[in-house]
PDB file of C-alpha atoms in Angstrom:
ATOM      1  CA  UNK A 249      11.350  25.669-109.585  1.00  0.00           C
ATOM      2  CA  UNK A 250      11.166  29.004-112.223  1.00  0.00           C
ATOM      3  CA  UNK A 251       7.740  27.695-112.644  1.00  0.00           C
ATOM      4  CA  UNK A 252       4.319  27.532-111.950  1.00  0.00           C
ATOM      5  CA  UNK A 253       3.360  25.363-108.974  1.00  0.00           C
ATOM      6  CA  UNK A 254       0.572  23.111-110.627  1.00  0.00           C
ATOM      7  CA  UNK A 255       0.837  21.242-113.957  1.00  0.00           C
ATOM      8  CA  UNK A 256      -2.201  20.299-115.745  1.00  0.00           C
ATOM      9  CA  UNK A 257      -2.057  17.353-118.261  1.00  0.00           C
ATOM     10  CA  UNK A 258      -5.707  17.575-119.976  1.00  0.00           C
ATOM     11  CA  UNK A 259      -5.965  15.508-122.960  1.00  0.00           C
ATOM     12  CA  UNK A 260     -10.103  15.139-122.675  1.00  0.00           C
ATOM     13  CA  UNK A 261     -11.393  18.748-123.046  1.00  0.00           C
ATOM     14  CA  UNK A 262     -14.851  18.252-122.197  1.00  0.00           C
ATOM     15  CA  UNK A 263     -15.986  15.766-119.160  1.00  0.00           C
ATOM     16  CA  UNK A 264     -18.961  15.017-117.055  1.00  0.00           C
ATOM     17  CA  UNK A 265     -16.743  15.875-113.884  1.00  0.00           C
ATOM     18  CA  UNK A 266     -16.442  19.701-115.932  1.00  0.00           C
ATOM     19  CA  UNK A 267     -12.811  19.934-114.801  1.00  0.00           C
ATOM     20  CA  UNK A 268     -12.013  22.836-117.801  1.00  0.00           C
ATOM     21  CA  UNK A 269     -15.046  24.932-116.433  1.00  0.00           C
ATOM     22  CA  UNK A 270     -13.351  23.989-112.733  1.00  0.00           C
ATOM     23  CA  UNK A 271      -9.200  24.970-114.124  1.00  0.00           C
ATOM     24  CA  UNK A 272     -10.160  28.034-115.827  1.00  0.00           C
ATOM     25  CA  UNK A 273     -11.982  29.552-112.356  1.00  0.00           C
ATOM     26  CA  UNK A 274      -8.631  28.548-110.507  1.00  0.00           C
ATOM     27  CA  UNK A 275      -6.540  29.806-112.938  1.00  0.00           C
ATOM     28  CA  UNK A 276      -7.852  33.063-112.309  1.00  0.00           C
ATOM     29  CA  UNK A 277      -5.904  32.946-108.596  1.00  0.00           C
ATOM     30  CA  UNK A 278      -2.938  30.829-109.499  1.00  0.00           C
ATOM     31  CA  UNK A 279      -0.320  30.048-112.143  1.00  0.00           C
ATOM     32  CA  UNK A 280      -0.809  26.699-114.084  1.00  0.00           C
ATOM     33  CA  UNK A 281       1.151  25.147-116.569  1.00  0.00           C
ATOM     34  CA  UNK A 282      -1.358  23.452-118.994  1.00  0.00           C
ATOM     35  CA  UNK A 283      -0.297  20.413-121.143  1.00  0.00           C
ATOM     36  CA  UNK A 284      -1.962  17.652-123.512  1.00  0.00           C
ATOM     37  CA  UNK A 285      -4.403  18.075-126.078  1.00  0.00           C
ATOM     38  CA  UNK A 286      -6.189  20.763-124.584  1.00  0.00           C
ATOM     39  CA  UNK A 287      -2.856  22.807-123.936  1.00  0.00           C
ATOM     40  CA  UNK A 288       0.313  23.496-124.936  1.00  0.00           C
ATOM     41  CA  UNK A 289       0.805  22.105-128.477  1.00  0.00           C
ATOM     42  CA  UNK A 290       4.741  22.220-128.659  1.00  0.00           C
ATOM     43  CA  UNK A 291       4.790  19.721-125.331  1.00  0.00           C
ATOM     44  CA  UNK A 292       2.312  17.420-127.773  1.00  0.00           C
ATOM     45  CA  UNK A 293       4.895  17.221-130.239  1.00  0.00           C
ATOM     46  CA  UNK A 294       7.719  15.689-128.258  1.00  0.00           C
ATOM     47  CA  UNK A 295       5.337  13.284-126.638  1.00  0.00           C
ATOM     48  CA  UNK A 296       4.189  11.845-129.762  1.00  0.00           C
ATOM     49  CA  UNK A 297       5.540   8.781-128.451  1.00  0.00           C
ATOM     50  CA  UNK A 298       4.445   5.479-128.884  1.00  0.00           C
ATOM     51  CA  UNK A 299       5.499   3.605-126.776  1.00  0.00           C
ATOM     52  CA  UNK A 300       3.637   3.748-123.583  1.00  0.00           C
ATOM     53  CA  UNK A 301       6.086   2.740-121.344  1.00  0.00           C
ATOM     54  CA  UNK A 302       8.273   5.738-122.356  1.00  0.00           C
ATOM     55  CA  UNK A 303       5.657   7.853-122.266  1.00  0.00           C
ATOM     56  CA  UNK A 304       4.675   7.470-118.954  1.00  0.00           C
ATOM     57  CA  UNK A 305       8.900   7.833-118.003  1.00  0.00           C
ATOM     58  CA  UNK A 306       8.100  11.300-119.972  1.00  0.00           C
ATOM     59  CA  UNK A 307       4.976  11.727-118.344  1.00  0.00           C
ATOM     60  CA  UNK A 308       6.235  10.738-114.622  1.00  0.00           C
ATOM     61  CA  UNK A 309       9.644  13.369-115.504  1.00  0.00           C
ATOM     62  CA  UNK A 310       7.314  16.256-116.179  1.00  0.00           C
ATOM     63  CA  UNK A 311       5.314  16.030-113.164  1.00  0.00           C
ATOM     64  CA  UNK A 312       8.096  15.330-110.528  1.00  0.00           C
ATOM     65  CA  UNK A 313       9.065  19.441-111.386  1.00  0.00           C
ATOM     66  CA  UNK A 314       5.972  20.313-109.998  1.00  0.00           C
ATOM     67  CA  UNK A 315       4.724  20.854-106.444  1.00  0.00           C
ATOM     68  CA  UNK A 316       0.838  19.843-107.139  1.00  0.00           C
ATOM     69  CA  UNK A 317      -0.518  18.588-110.200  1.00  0.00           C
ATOM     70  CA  UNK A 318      -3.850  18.214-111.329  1.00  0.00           C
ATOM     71  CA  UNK A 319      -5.793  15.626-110.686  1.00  0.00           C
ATOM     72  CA  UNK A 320      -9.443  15.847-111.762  1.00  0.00           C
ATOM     73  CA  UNK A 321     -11.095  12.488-113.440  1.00  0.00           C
ATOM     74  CA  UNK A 322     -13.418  12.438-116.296  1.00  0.00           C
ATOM     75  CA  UNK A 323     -15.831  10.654-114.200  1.00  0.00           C
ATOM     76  CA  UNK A 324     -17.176  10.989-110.525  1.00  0.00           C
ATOM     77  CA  UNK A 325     -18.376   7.812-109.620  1.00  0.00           C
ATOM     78  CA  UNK A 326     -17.557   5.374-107.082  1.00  0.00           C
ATOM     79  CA  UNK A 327     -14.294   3.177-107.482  1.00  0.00           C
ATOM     80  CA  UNK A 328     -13.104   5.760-110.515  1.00  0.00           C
ATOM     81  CA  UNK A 329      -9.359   5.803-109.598  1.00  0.00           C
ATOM     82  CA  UNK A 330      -7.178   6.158-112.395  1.00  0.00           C
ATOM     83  CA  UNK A 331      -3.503   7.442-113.379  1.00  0.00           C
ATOM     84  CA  UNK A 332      -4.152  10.930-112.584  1.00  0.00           C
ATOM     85  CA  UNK A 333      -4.087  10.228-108.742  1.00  0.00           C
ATOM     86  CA  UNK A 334      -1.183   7.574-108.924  1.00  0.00           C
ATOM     87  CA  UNK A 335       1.567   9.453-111.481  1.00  0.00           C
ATOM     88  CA  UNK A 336       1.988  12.257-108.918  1.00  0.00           C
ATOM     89  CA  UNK A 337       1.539  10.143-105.866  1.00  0.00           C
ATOM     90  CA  UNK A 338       4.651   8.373-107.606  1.00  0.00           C
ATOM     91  CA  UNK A 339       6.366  11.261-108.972  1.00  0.00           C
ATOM     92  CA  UNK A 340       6.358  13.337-105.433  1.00  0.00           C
ATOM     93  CA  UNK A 341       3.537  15.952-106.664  1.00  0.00           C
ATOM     94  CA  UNK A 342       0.704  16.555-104.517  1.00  0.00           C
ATOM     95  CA  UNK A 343      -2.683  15.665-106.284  1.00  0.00           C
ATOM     96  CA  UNK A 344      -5.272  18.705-106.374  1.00  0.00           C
ATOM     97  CA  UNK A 345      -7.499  15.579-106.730  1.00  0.00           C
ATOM     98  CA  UNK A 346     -11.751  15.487-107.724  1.00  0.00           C
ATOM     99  CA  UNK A 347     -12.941  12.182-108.306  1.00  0.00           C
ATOM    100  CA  UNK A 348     -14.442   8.637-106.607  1.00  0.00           C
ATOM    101  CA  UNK A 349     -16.378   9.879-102.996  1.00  0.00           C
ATOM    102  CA  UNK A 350     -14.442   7.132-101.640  1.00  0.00           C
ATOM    103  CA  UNK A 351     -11.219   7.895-103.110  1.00  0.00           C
ATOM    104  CA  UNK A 352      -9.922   7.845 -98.975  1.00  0.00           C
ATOM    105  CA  UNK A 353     -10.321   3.542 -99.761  1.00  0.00           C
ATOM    106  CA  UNK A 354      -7.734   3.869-102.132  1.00  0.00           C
ATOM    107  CA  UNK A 355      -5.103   6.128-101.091  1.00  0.00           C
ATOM    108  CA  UNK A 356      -1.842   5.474-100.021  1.00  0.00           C
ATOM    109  CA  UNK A 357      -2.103   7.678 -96.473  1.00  0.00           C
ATOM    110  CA  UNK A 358      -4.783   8.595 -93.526  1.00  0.00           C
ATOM    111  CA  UNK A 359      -7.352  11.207 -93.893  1.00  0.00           C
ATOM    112  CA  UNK A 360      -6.322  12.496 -97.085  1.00  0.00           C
ATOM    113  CA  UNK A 361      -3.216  13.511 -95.990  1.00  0.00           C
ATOM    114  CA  UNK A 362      -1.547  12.698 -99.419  1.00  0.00           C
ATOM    115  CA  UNK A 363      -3.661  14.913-101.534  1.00  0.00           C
ATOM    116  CA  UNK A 364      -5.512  18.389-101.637  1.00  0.00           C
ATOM    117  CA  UNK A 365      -9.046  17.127-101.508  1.00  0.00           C
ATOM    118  CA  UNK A 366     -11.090  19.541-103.890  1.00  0.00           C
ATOM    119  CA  UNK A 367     -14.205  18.427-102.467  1.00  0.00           C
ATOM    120  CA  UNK A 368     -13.099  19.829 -99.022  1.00  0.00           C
ATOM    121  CA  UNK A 369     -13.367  23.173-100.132  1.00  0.00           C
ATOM    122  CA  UNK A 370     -15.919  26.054-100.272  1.00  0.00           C
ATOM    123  CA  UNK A 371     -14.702  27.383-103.223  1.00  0.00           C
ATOM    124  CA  UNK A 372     -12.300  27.284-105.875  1.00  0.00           C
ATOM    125  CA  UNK A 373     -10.833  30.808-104.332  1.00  0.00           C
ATOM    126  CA  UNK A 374      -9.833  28.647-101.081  1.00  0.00           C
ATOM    127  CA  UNK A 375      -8.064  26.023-103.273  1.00  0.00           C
ATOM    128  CA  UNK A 376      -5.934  28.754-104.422  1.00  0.00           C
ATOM    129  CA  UNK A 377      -5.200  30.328-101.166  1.00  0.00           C
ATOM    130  CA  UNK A 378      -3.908  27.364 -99.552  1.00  0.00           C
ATOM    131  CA  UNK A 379      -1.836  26.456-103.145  1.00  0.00           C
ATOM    132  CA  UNK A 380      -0.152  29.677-102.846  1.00  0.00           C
ATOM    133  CA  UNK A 381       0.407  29.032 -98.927  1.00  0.00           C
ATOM    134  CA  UNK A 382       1.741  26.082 -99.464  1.00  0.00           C
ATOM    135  CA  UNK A 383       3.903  27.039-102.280  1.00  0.00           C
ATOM    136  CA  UNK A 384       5.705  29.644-100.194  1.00  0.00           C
ATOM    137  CA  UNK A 385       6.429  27.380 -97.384  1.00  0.00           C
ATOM    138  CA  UNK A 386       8.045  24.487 -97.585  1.00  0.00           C
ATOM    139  CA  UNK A 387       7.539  23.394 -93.592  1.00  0.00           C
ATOM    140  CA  UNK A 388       3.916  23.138 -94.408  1.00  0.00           C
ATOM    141  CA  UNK A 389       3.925  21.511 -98.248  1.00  0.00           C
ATOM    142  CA  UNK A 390       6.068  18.620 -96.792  1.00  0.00           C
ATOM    143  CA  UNK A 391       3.626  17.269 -94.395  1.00  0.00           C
ATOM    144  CA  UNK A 392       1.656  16.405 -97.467  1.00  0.00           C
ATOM    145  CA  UNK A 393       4.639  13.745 -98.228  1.00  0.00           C
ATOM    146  CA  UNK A 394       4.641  12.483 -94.886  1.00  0.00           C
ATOM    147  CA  UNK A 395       2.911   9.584 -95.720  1.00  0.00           C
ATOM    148  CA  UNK A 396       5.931   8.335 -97.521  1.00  0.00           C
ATOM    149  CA  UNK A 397       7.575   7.564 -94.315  1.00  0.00           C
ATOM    150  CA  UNK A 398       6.972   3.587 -93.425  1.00  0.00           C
ATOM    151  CA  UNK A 399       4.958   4.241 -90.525  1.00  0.00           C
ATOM    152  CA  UNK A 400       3.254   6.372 -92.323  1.00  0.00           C
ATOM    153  CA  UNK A 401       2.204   4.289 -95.112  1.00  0.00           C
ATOM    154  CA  UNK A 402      -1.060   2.731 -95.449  1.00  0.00           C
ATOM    155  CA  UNK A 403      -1.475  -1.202 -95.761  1.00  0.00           C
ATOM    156  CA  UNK A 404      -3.767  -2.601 -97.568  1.00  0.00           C
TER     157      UNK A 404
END
């Protein structure tokens, strides 16, 4: 891709979930491309669209370049699902998701098979590890779009 492997669209710099303080520790093992408010200005610029339905064409464009994006919500609480789960789901990035405790009610796949599940991890150190791992191997990166398959997919 000529680029780094996660994208992170942060337009709220400071959150009860404390997803900068959470970034900036994984950033220290792994490339991130950081966009929105609290990142790249330029990118800003040419979204100062306003219409929303072509920003979120923009929006879904820039994360289907990118094998996992960032997907950390402002809130933790129960039931608080938003865009930042669903725009990569339907742009074919893998979420690095932190969010609702019973985000598995909502997903789209079993077991959390769609998503890298932050809160499955020991440390931010092991998020990275298995990032890079997955980066440099496609075999194992595409069972996390296995899901997409019909018999794969989860019914409601």
């Amino acid at each position: 891709l000529g680029r780094s492997p996660i994208l992170w669209i942060n337009s709220n710099c400071d959150t009860p979930s404390n997803r900068t303080a959470y970034m900036l520790e994984l950033m220290r093992y792994v490339s991130v491309d950081v966009r929105g408010k609290c990142g790249n200005p330029l990118w800003n610029e040419s979204l100062a669209i306003t219409d929303p339905k072509q920003l979120a064409t923009e929006k879904l464009n820039l994360v289907k370049q990118y094998l996992f994006t960032v997907a950390i919500e402002n809130s933790l609480e129960y039931d608080y699902v938003t865009e930042k789960l669903w725009q990569p789901l339907a742009a074919g990035s893998v979420p690095l998701y932190l969010g609702a405790p019973n985000v598995d009610e909502w997903l789209p796949c079993y077991n959390y098979s769609c998503i890298i599940h932050l809160r499955n991890f020991t440390s931010i150190k092991d998020v990275a590890n298995l990032i890079n791992r997955l980066a440099n191997n496609k075999t194992l990166y595409a069972e996390y779009h296995q899901w997409r398959n019909e018999e794969n997919v989860r019914s409601s």
